[in-house]
Short mmCIF file of C-alpha atoms in Angstrom, two decimals:
data_model
loop_
_atom_site.label_atom_id
_atom_site.label_comp_id
_atom_site.label_asym_id
_atom_site.label_seq_id
_atom_site.Cartn_x
_atom_site.Cartn_y
_atom_site.Cartn_z
CA UNK A 28 0.65 0.09 0.28
CA UNK A 29 1.21 3.60 -1.17
CA UNK A 30 2.26 5.88 1.70
CA UNK A 31 -0.17 8.48 2.80
CA UNK A 32 1.37 11.85 2.53
CA UNK A 33 2.89 13.98 5.50
CA UNK A 34 1.10 17.35 4.47
CA UNK A 35 -2.68 15.48 3.66
CA UNK A 36 -2.41 12.27 4.41
CA UNK A 37 -3.66 10.59 0.85
CA UNK A 38 -1.50 7.76 -0.68
CA UNK A 39 0.63 9.18 -3.57
CA UNK A 40 0.39 6.26 -5.57
CA UNK A 41 -2.43 4.89 -7.88
CA UNK A 42 -3.55 1.25 -7.34
CA UNK A 43 -2.10 0.89 -10.72
CA UNK A 44 1.29 1.69 -9.10
CA UNK A 45 1.10 -0.58 -6.33
CA UNK A 46 0.26 -3.20 -9.05
CA UNK A 47 3.02 -3.08 -10.25
CA UNK A 48 5.06 -3.14 -6.86
CA UNK A 49 3.68 -6.01 -6.72
CA UNK A 50 4.38 -7.39 -10.06
CA UNK A 51 7.59 -6.83 -9.41
CA UNK A 52 7.53 -8.55 -5.81
CA UNK A 53 6.64 -11.83 -7.66
CA UNK A 54 8.91 -11.94 -10.14
CA UNK A 55 12.64 -13.16 -10.03
CA UNK A 56 14.06 -9.36 -10.39
CA UNK A 57 14.63 -8.88 -7.09
CA UNK A 58 17.05 -11.17 -6.82
CA UNK A 59 19.21 -10.00 -10.05
CA UNK A 60 21.40 -7.17 -9.34
CA UNK A 61 20.32 -3.75 -9.49
CA UNK A 62 21.77 -2.67 -13.20
CA UNK A 63 20.43 -6.08 -14.46
CA UNK A 64 16.97 -4.90 -13.12
CA UNK A 65 17.20 -1.76 -15.12
CA UNK A 66 17.90 -3.41 -17.85
CA UNK A 67 15.26 -6.26 -17.66
CA UNK A 68 12.15 -3.43 -17.01
CA UNK A 69 13.82 -1.57 -19.65
CA UNK A 70 13.41 -4.11 -22.41
CA UNK A 71 9.77 -5.43 -21.19
CA UNK A 72 8.65 -1.74 -21.27
CA UNK A 73 10.25 -1.45 -24.38
CA UNK A 74 8.18 -4.29 -25.81
CA UNK A 75 4.85 -3.12 -24.21
CA UNK A 76 5.67 0.22 -25.78
CA UNK A 77 6.50 -1.29 -29.14
CA UNK A 78 3.66 -3.56 -29.18
CA UNK A 79 0.69 -1.13 -27.79
CA UNK A 80 2.82 1.88 -31.42
CA UNK A 81 2.37 -1.01 -34.03
CA UNK A 82 -1.04 -2.09 -33.15
CA UNK A 83 -1.48 2.06 -33.01
CA UNK A 84 -0.44 2.34 -35.69
CA UNK A 85 -2.56 -0.79 -37.78
CA UNK A 86 -5.84 0.63 -36.84
CA UNK A 87 -5.46 3.82 -37.63
CA UNK A 88 -4.58 2.79 -41.30
CA UNK A 89 -7.40 0.59 -41.36
CA UNK A 90 -9.61 3.19 -39.75
CA UNK A 91 -8.59 5.38 -42.72
CA UNK A 92 -9.23 2.31 -44.95
CA UNK A 93 -12.48 1.83 -43.83
CA UNK A 94 -13.38 6.05 -44.73
#
């Protein structure tokens, strides 16, 4: 769970942040050295962004072709 803010008592992280933190704890990343964790997370992020970009580009092209 996210730590509350000192000023307002409102949690600073969203539910997605908590979910991401739990995801990282479950994976074997915690046993890797820090530089390897960052490299692996960067590679995963690059794959996700690339897949999203390709999907968006295809939907845009399909939309243009349809109308």
